[in-house]
């Protein structure tokens, strides 16, 4: 193959390459133009806003108050329209000064104090009545501390001996009860009830069963 033929083949290859590139660019350009004219899915389906809708939204945003949701129920008027919120910097109402020459009213006396005094007086009256009744009862009565009642005299004497060993002075008293003679062992007589109660406590502390008995003078 001569140099002339080799040069022609090389020139034909280069020309074919250039023509192929041009054809590829033309095809790519055609595809791009087709894609731009065809509507894109999920994009052109959104409805377009009109000029009237934009004007209505601008009018609503013009009077929008960002503090409206923070207003309380008391800020609403009878028509249900929210009144403007009071600014935080508003001055607090000043307190009206009272005249110097006018004295303040004295607080009224609480009725609870009077009720308490009356209750205390009633308690004292009851205590005094009980004391008087007790004194009258002591004046007309004698008290004994009974340490047992027995059907046999020897049992009563044995109980009296036990009391004597414990430091108590007692006597055996006979009494007819239900057709039988009962022998009662008693400490006393004692003039007032308080002393009798104290003596009964001592007998119980010593291990004896003791009861308080009152008899007329």
PDB file of C-alpha atoms in Angstrom:
ATOM      1  CA  UNK A   1       0.000   0.000   0.000  1.00  0.00           C
ATOM      2  CA  UNK A   2       1.387   3.348  -1.017  1.00  0.00           C
ATOM      3  CA  UNK A   3       1.561   6.412   1.107  1.00  0.00           C
ATOM      4  CA  UNK A   4      -1.238   8.063  -0.885  1.00  0.00           C
ATOM      5  CA  UNK A   5      -3.642   5.244  -0.193  1.00  0.00           C
ATOM      6  CA  UNK A   6      -2.705   5.198   3.503  1.00  0.00           C
ATOM      7  CA  UNK A   7      -3.325   8.941   3.700  1.00  0.00           C
ATOM      8  CA  UNK A   8      -6.744   8.576   2.059  1.00  0.00           C
ATOM      9  CA  UNK A   9      -7.745   5.816   4.514  1.00  0.00           C
ATOM     10  CA  UNK A  10      -6.624   7.925   7.483  1.00  0.00           C
ATOM     11  CA  UNK A  11      -8.540  10.931   6.164  1.00  0.00           C
ATOM     12  CA  UNK A  12     -11.675   8.832   5.628  1.00  0.00           C
ATOM     13  CA  UNK A  13     -11.493   7.496   9.210  1.00  0.00           C
ATOM     14  CA  UNK A  14     -11.161  10.967  10.675  1.00  0.00           C
ATOM     15  CA  UNK A  15     -14.031  12.226   8.545  1.00  0.00           C
ATOM     16  CA  UNK A  16     -16.228   9.300   9.626  1.00  0.00           C
ATOM     17  CA  UNK A  17     -15.387   9.991  13.257  1.00  0.00           C
ATOM     18  CA  UNK A  18     -16.324  13.647  12.929  1.00  0.00           C
ATOM     19  CA  UNK A  19     -19.579  12.791  11.158  1.00  0.00           C
ATOM     20  CA  UNK A  20     -20.425  10.277  13.927  1.00  0.00           C
ATOM     21  CA  UNK A  21     -19.794  12.852  16.622  1.00  0.00           C
ATOM     22  CA  UNK A  22     -22.009  15.386  14.859  1.00  0.00           C
ATOM     23  CA  UNK A  23     -24.789  12.836  14.468  1.00  0.00           C
ATOM     24  CA  UNK A  24     -24.533  11.938  18.213  1.00  0.00           C
ATOM     25  CA  UNK A  25     -24.735  15.590  19.207  1.00  0.00           C
ATOM     26  CA  UNK A  26     -27.754  16.111  16.984  1.00  0.00           C
ATOM     27  CA  UNK A  27     -29.529  13.111  18.483  1.00  0.00           C
ATOM     28  CA  UNK A  28     -28.719  14.262  22.047  1.00  0.00           C
ATOM     29  CA  UNK A  29     -30.005  17.763  21.281  1.00  0.00           C
ATOM     30  CA  UNK A  30     -33.229  16.340  19.873  1.00  0.00           C
ATOM     31  CA  UNK A  31     -33.771  14.191  22.952  1.00  0.00           C
ATOM     32  CA  UNK A  32     -33.177  17.190  25.244  1.00  0.00           C
ATOM     33  CA  UNK A  33     -35.688  19.323  23.346  1.00  0.00           C
ATOM     34  CA  UNK A  34     -38.246  16.527  23.534  1.00  0.00           C
ATOM     35  CA  UNK A  35     -37.820  16.129  27.283  1.00  0.00           C
ATOM     36  CA  UNK A  36     -38.262  19.877  27.930  1.00  0.00           C
ATOM     37  CA  UNK A  37     -41.516  19.958  25.982  1.00  0.00           C
ATOM     38  CA  UNK A  38     -43.037  16.827  27.588  1.00  0.00           C
ATOM     39  CA  UNK A  39     -44.670  17.481  31.060  1.00  0.00           C
ATOM     40  CA  UNK A  40     -42.729  16.017  34.034  1.00  0.00           C
ATOM     41  CA  UNK A  41     -44.765  13.558  36.216  1.00  0.00           C
ATOM     42  CA  UNK A  42     -45.749  14.692  39.806  1.00  0.00           C
ATOM     43  CA  UNK A  43     -44.673  18.276  39.032  1.00  0.00           C
ATOM     44  CA  UNK A  44     -47.142  19.685  36.550  1.00  0.00           C
ATOM     45  CA  UNK A  45     -50.012  18.012  38.366  1.00  0.00           C
ATOM     46  CA  UNK A  46     -49.830  20.663  41.196  1.00  0.00           C
ATOM     47  CA  UNK A  47     -52.480  23.352  40.547  1.00  0.00           C
ATOM     48  CA  UNK A  48     -51.065  26.754  39.763  1.00  0.00           C
ATOM     49  CA  UNK A  49     -51.978  29.665  42.076  1.00  0.00           C
ATOM     50  CA  UNK A  50     -53.868  32.543  40.528  1.00  0.00           C
ATOM     51  CA  UNK A  51     -53.308  36.242  41.098  1.00  0.00           C
ATOM     52  CA  UNK A  52     -56.600  36.501  43.062  1.00  0.00           C
ATOM     53  CA  UNK A  53     -55.446  33.831  45.535  1.00  0.00           C
ATOM     54  CA  UNK A  54     -52.150  35.618  46.046  1.00  0.00           C
ATOM     55  CA  UNK A  55     -54.005  38.894  46.726  1.00  0.00           C
ATOM     56  CA  UNK A  56     -56.335  37.255  49.310  1.00  0.00           C
ATOM     57  CA  UNK A  57     -53.413  35.663  51.172  1.00  0.00           C
ATOM     58  CA  UNK A  58     -51.564  39.000  51.233  1.00  0.00           C
ATOM     59  CA  UNK A  59     -54.668  40.685  52.754  1.00  0.00           C
ATOM     60  CA  UNK A  60     -54.920  38.013  55.463  1.00  0.00           C
ATOM     61  CA  UNK A  61     -51.252  38.268  56.356  1.00  0.00           C
ATOM     62  CA  UNK A  62     -51.498  42.044  56.593  1.00  0.00           C
ATOM     63  CA  UNK A  63     -53.609  41.960  59.811  1.00  0.00           C
ATOM     64  CA  UNK A  64     -52.040  38.811  61.291  1.00  0.00           C
ATOM     65  CA  UNK A  65     -51.146  39.122  65.006  1.00  0.00           C
ATOM     66  CA  UNK A  66     -48.460  36.677  66.234  1.00  0.00           C
ATOM     67  CA  UNK A  67     -49.545  37.215  69.892  1.00  0.00           C
ATOM     68  CA  UNK A  68     -53.191  36.320  69.277  1.00  0.00           C
ATOM     69  CA  UNK A  69     -52.910  32.645  70.431  1.00  0.00           C
ATOM     70  CA  UNK A  70     -51.383  33.798  73.755  1.00  0.00           C
ATOM     71  CA  UNK A  71     -54.358  35.943  74.779  1.00  0.00           C
ATOM     72  CA  UNK A  72     -56.656  34.551  77.503  1.00  0.00           C
ATOM     73  CA  UNK A  73     -60.375  34.015  77.349  1.00  0.00           C
ATOM     74  CA  UNK A  74     -60.927  37.284  79.196  1.00  0.00           C
ATOM     75  CA  UNK A  75     -59.539  39.182  76.200  1.00  0.00           C
ATOM     76  CA  UNK A  76     -62.397  38.071  73.956  1.00  0.00           C
ATOM     77  CA  UNK A  77     -65.323  40.465  73.500  1.00  0.00           C
ATOM     78  CA  UNK A  78     -69.003  39.574  73.362  1.00  0.00           C
ATOM     79  CA  UNK A  79     -68.804  39.160  69.607  1.00  0.00           C
ATOM     80  CA  UNK A  80     -66.028  36.610  69.911  1.00  0.00           C
ATOM     81  CA  UNK A  81     -63.312  38.884  68.411  1.00  0.00           C
ATOM     82  CA  UNK A  82     -59.995  38.754  70.214  1.00  0.00           C
ATOM     83  CA  UNK A  83     -59.022  42.093  71.713  1.00  0.00           C
ATOM     84  CA  UNK A  84     -55.416  43.243  71.328  1.00  0.00           C
ATOM     85  CA  UNK A  85     -53.068  41.959  74.018  1.00  0.00           C
ATOM     86  CA  UNK A  86     -51.837  44.432  76.613  1.00  0.00           C
ATOM     87  CA  UNK A  87     -48.141  45.191  76.078  1.00  0.00           C
ATOM     88  CA  UNK A  88     -45.790  43.987  78.777  1.00  0.00           C
ATOM     89  CA  UNK A  89     -44.373  47.492  79.229  1.00  0.00           C
ATOM     90  CA  UNK A  90     -47.747  49.008  80.222  1.00  0.00           C
ATOM     91  CA  UNK A  91     -47.490  50.858  83.564  1.00  0.00           C
ATOM     92  CA  UNK A  92     -49.141  49.199  86.556  1.00  0.00           C
ATOM     93  CA  UNK A  93     -52.102  51.055  88.112  1.00  0.00           C
ATOM     94  CA  UNK A  94     -50.966  53.259  90.946  1.00  0.00           C
ATOM     95  CA  UNK A  95     -52.315  52.586  94.421  1.00  0.00           C
ATOM     96  CA  UNK A  96     -54.470  55.376  95.803  1.00  0.00           C
ATOM     97  CA  UNK A  97     -52.992  56.787  98.979  1.00  0.00           C
ATOM     98  CA  UNK A  98     -55.247  56.917 102.031  1.00  0.00           C
ATOM     99  CA  UNK A  99     -55.723  60.195 103.877  1.00  0.00           C
ATOM    100  CA  UNK A 100     -53.349  60.636 106.779  1.00  0.00           C
ATOM    101  CA  UNK A 101     -55.929  62.082 109.147  1.00  0.00           C
ATOM    102  CA  UNK A 102     -58.344  59.124 108.715  1.00  0.00           C
ATOM    103  CA  UNK A 103     -57.437  56.273 111.107  1.00  0.00           C
ATOM    104  CA  UNK A 104     -57.699  52.729 109.899  1.00  0.00           C
ATOM    105  CA  UNK A 105     -60.663  50.722 111.075  1.00  0.00           C
ATOM    106  CA  UNK A 106     -59.884  48.410 113.981  1.00  0.00           C
ATOM    107  CA  UNK A 107     -60.560  44.719 113.358  1.00  0.00           C
ATOM    108  CA  UNK A 108     -63.699  43.498 114.993  1.00  0.00           C
ATOM    109  CA  UNK A 109     -63.322  41.282 118.024  1.00  0.00           C
ATOM    110  CA  UNK A 110     -63.470  37.651 117.090  1.00  0.00           C
ATOM    111  CA  UNK A 111     -66.485  35.829 118.514  1.00  0.00           C
ATOM    112  CA  UNK A 112     -64.323  32.729 119.012  1.00  0.00           C
ATOM    113  CA  UNK A 113     -62.695  34.320 122.083  1.00  0.00           C
ATOM    114  CA  UNK A 114     -66.054  34.811 123.739  1.00  0.00           C
ATOM    115  CA  UNK A 115     -67.102  31.257 122.925  1.00  0.00           C
ATOM    116  CA  UNK A 116     -63.878  29.916 124.449  1.00  0.00           C
ATOM    117  CA  UNK A 117     -64.434  31.894 127.653  1.00  0.00           C
ATOM    118  CA  UNK A 118     -67.984  30.597 127.962  1.00  0.00           C
ATOM    119  CA  UNK A 119     -66.833  27.010 127.444  1.00  0.00           C
ATOM    120  CA  UNK A 120     -64.170  27.406 130.142  1.00  0.00           C
ATOM    121  CA  UNK A 121     -66.764  28.855 132.549  1.00  0.00           C
ATOM    122  CA  UNK A 122     -69.048  25.867 131.931  1.00  0.00           C
ATOM    123  CA  UNK A 123     -66.211  23.426 132.632  1.00  0.00           C
ATOM    124  CA  UNK A 124     -65.394  25.202 135.890  1.00  0.00           C
ATOM    125  CA  UNK A 125     -69.056  25.147 136.912  1.00  0.00           C
ATOM    126  CA  UNK A 126     -69.254  21.389 136.270  1.00  0.00           C
ATOM    127  CA  UNK A 127     -66.088  20.769 138.287  1.00  0.00           C
ATOM    128  CA  UNK A 128     -67.479  22.831 141.153  1.00  0.00           C
ATOM    129  CA  UNK A 129     -70.781  20.922 141.054  1.00  0.00           C
ATOM    130  CA  UNK A 130     -69.017  17.567 141.117  1.00  0.00           C
ATOM    131  CA  UNK A 131     -66.820  18.704 144.010  1.00  0.00           C
ATOM    132  CA  UNK A 132     -69.879  19.830 145.950  1.00  0.00           C
ATOM    133  CA  UNK A 133     -71.698  16.567 145.245  1.00  0.00           C
ATOM    134  CA  UNK A 134     -68.652  14.592 146.337  1.00  0.00           C
ATOM    135  CA  UNK A 135     -68.330  16.567 149.536  1.00  0.00           C
ATOM    136  CA  UNK A 136     -72.015  16.051 150.315  1.00  0.00           C
ATOM    137  CA  UNK A 137     -71.704  12.319 149.637  1.00  0.00           C
ATOM    138  CA  UNK A 138     -68.636  12.055 151.878  1.00  0.00           C
ATOM    139  CA  UNK A 139     -70.467  13.920 154.639  1.00  0.00           C
ATOM    140  CA  UNK A 140     -73.270  11.360 154.711  1.00  0.00           C
ATOM    141  CA  UNK A 141     -71.320   8.169 153.892  1.00  0.00           C
ATOM    142  CA  UNK A 142     -68.514   5.939 155.014  1.00  0.00           C
ATOM    143  CA  UNK A 143     -66.308   3.853 152.705  1.00  0.00           C
ATOM    144  CA  UNK A 144     -64.833   0.372 153.096  1.00  0.00           C
ATOM    145  CA  UNK A 145     -62.342  -1.584 151.027  1.00  0.00           C
ATOM    146  CA  UNK A 146     -63.714  -5.126 150.852  1.00  0.00           C
ATOM    147  CA  UNK A 147     -61.006  -7.753 150.369  1.00  0.00           C
ATOM    148  CA  UNK A 148     -63.299 -10.808 150.163  1.00  0.00           C
ATOM    149  CA  UNK A 149     -66.595 -12.430 151.222  1.00  0.00           C
ATOM    150  CA  UNK A 150     -66.724 -15.992 152.573  1.00  0.00           C
ATOM    151  CA  UNK A 151     -69.335 -18.518 153.729  1.00  0.00           C
ATOM    152  CA  UNK A 152     -67.092 -19.938 156.478  1.00  0.00           C
ATOM    153  CA  UNK A 153     -65.772 -17.770 159.297  1.00  0.00           C
ATOM    154  CA  UNK A 154     -62.424 -19.549 159.338  1.00  0.00           C
ATOM    155  CA  UNK A 155     -61.847 -18.590 155.711  1.00  0.00           C
ATOM    156  CA  UNK A 156     -62.610 -14.970 156.546  1.00  0.00           C
ATOM    157  CA  UNK A 157     -60.193 -15.059 159.485  1.00  0.00           C
ATOM    158  CA  UNK A 158     -57.468 -16.504 157.273  1.00  0.00           C
ATOM    159  CA  UNK A 159     -57.949 -13.644 154.806  1.00  0.00           C
ATOM    160  CA  UNK A 160     -57.797 -11.092 157.626  1.00  0.00           C
ATOM    161  CA  UNK A 161     -54.524 -12.647 158.813  1.00  0.00           C
ATOM    162  CA  UNK A 162     -53.042 -12.326 155.309  1.00  0.00           C
ATOM    163  CA  UNK A 163     -54.043  -8.669 155.203  1.00  0.00           C
ATOM    164  CA  UNK A 164     -52.460  -8.080 158.587  1.00  0.00           C
ATOM    165  CA  UNK A 165     -49.186  -9.643 157.391  1.00  0.00           C
ATOM    166  CA  UNK A 166     -49.293  -7.254 154.373  1.00  0.00           C
ATOM    167  CA  UNK A 167     -49.757  -4.243 156.690  1.00  0.00           C
ATOM    168  CA  UNK A 168     -53.524  -3.724 156.414  1.00  0.00           C
ATOM    169  CA  UNK A 169     -55.900  -3.506 159.399  1.00  0.00           C
ATOM    170  CA  UNK A 170     -59.195  -5.202 158.602  1.00  0.00           C
ATOM    171  CA  UNK A 171     -62.273  -6.660 160.341  1.00  0.00           C
ATOM    172  CA  UNK A 172     -64.723  -9.446 159.612  1.00  0.00           C
ATOM    173  CA  UNK A 173     -68.355  -8.290 159.248  1.00  0.00           C
ATOM    174  CA  UNK A 174     -71.298 -10.708 159.237  1.00  0.00           C
ATOM    175  CA  UNK A 175     -74.382 -10.174 157.046  1.00  0.00           C
ATOM    176  CA  UNK A 176     -77.430 -12.235 156.175  1.00  0.00           C
ATOM    177  CA  UNK A 177     -77.717 -12.606 152.407  1.00  0.00           C
ATOM    178  CA  UNK A 178     -80.264 -14.884 150.665  1.00  0.00           C
ATOM    179  CA  UNK A 179     -80.854 -16.865 153.845  1.00  0.00           C
ATOM    180  CA  UNK A 180     -77.147 -17.388 154.469  1.00  0.00           C
ATOM    181  CA  UNK A 181     -74.584 -15.721 156.671  1.00  0.00           C
ATOM    182  CA  UNK A 182     -71.782 -14.090 154.671  1.00  0.00           C
ATOM    183  CA  UNK A 183     -68.490 -13.129 156.322  1.00  0.00           C
ATOM    184  CA  UNK A 184     -66.972 -10.054 154.653  1.00  0.00           C
ATOM    185  CA  UNK A 185     -63.395  -8.949 155.247  1.00  0.00           C
ATOM    186  CA  UNK A 186     -63.161  -5.149 155.032  1.00  0.00           C
ATOM    187  CA  UNK A 187     -60.587  -2.422 155.540  1.00  0.00           C
ATOM    188  CA  UNK A 188     -62.069   0.696 157.111  1.00  0.00           C
ATOM    189  CA  UNK A 189     -64.188   2.636 157.719  1.00  0.00           C
ATOM    190  CA  UNK A 190     -62.735   5.534 155.708  1.00  0.00           C
ATOM    191  CA  UNK A 191     -64.254   9.048 155.751  1.00  0.00           C
ATOM    192  CA  UNK A 192     -63.828  10.129 152.098  1.00  0.00           C
ATOM    193  CA  UNK A 193     -63.791   8.433 148.739  1.00  0.00           C
ATOM    194  CA  UNK A 194     -60.318   9.574 147.684  1.00  0.00           C
ATOM    195  CA  UNK A 195     -58.661   7.893 150.649  1.00  0.00           C
ATOM    196  CA  UNK A 196     -60.735   4.785 150.079  1.00  0.00           C
ATOM    197  CA  UNK A 197     -59.673   4.626 146.411  1.00  0.00           C
ATOM    198  CA  UNK A 198     -56.028   5.006 147.435  1.00  0.00           C
ATOM    199  CA  UNK A 199     -56.358   2.198 149.990  1.00  0.00           C
ATOM    200  CA  UNK A 200     -57.999  -0.068 147.402  1.00  0.00           C
ATOM    201  CA  UNK A 201     -55.131   0.550 145.020  1.00  0.00           C
ATOM    202  CA  UNK A 202     -52.602  -0.416 147.633  1.00  0.00           C
ATOM    203  CA  UNK A 203     -54.487  -3.647 148.416  1.00  0.00           C
ATOM    204  CA  UNK A 204     -54.612  -4.598 144.744  1.00  0.00           C
ATOM    205  CA  UNK A 205     -50.904  -3.837 144.395  1.00  0.00           C
ATOM    206  CA  UNK A 206     -50.287  -6.264 147.279  1.00  0.00           C
ATOM    207  CA  UNK A 207     -52.115  -9.036 145.405  1.00  0.00           C
ATOM    208  CA  UNK A 208     -55.604  -8.856 146.931  1.00  0.00           C
ATOM    209  CA  UNK A 209     -58.865  -8.561 145.029  1.00  0.00           C
ATOM    210  CA  UNK A 210     -60.483  -5.428 146.461  1.00  0.00           C
ATOM    211  CA  UNK A 211     -63.740  -3.569 145.864  1.00  0.00           C
ATOM    212  CA  UNK A 212     -64.995  -0.229 147.132  1.00  0.00           C
ATOM    213  CA  UNK A 213     -68.168  -0.249 149.312  1.00  0.00           C
ATOM    214  CA  UNK A 214     -70.117   2.781 150.557  1.00  0.00           C
ATOM    215  CA  UNK A 215     -72.502   2.747 153.514  1.00  0.00           C
ATOM    216  CA  UNK A 216     -74.601   5.476 155.103  1.00  0.00           C
ATOM    217  CA  UNK A 217     -73.399   6.970 158.385  1.00  0.00           C
TER     218      UNK A 217
END
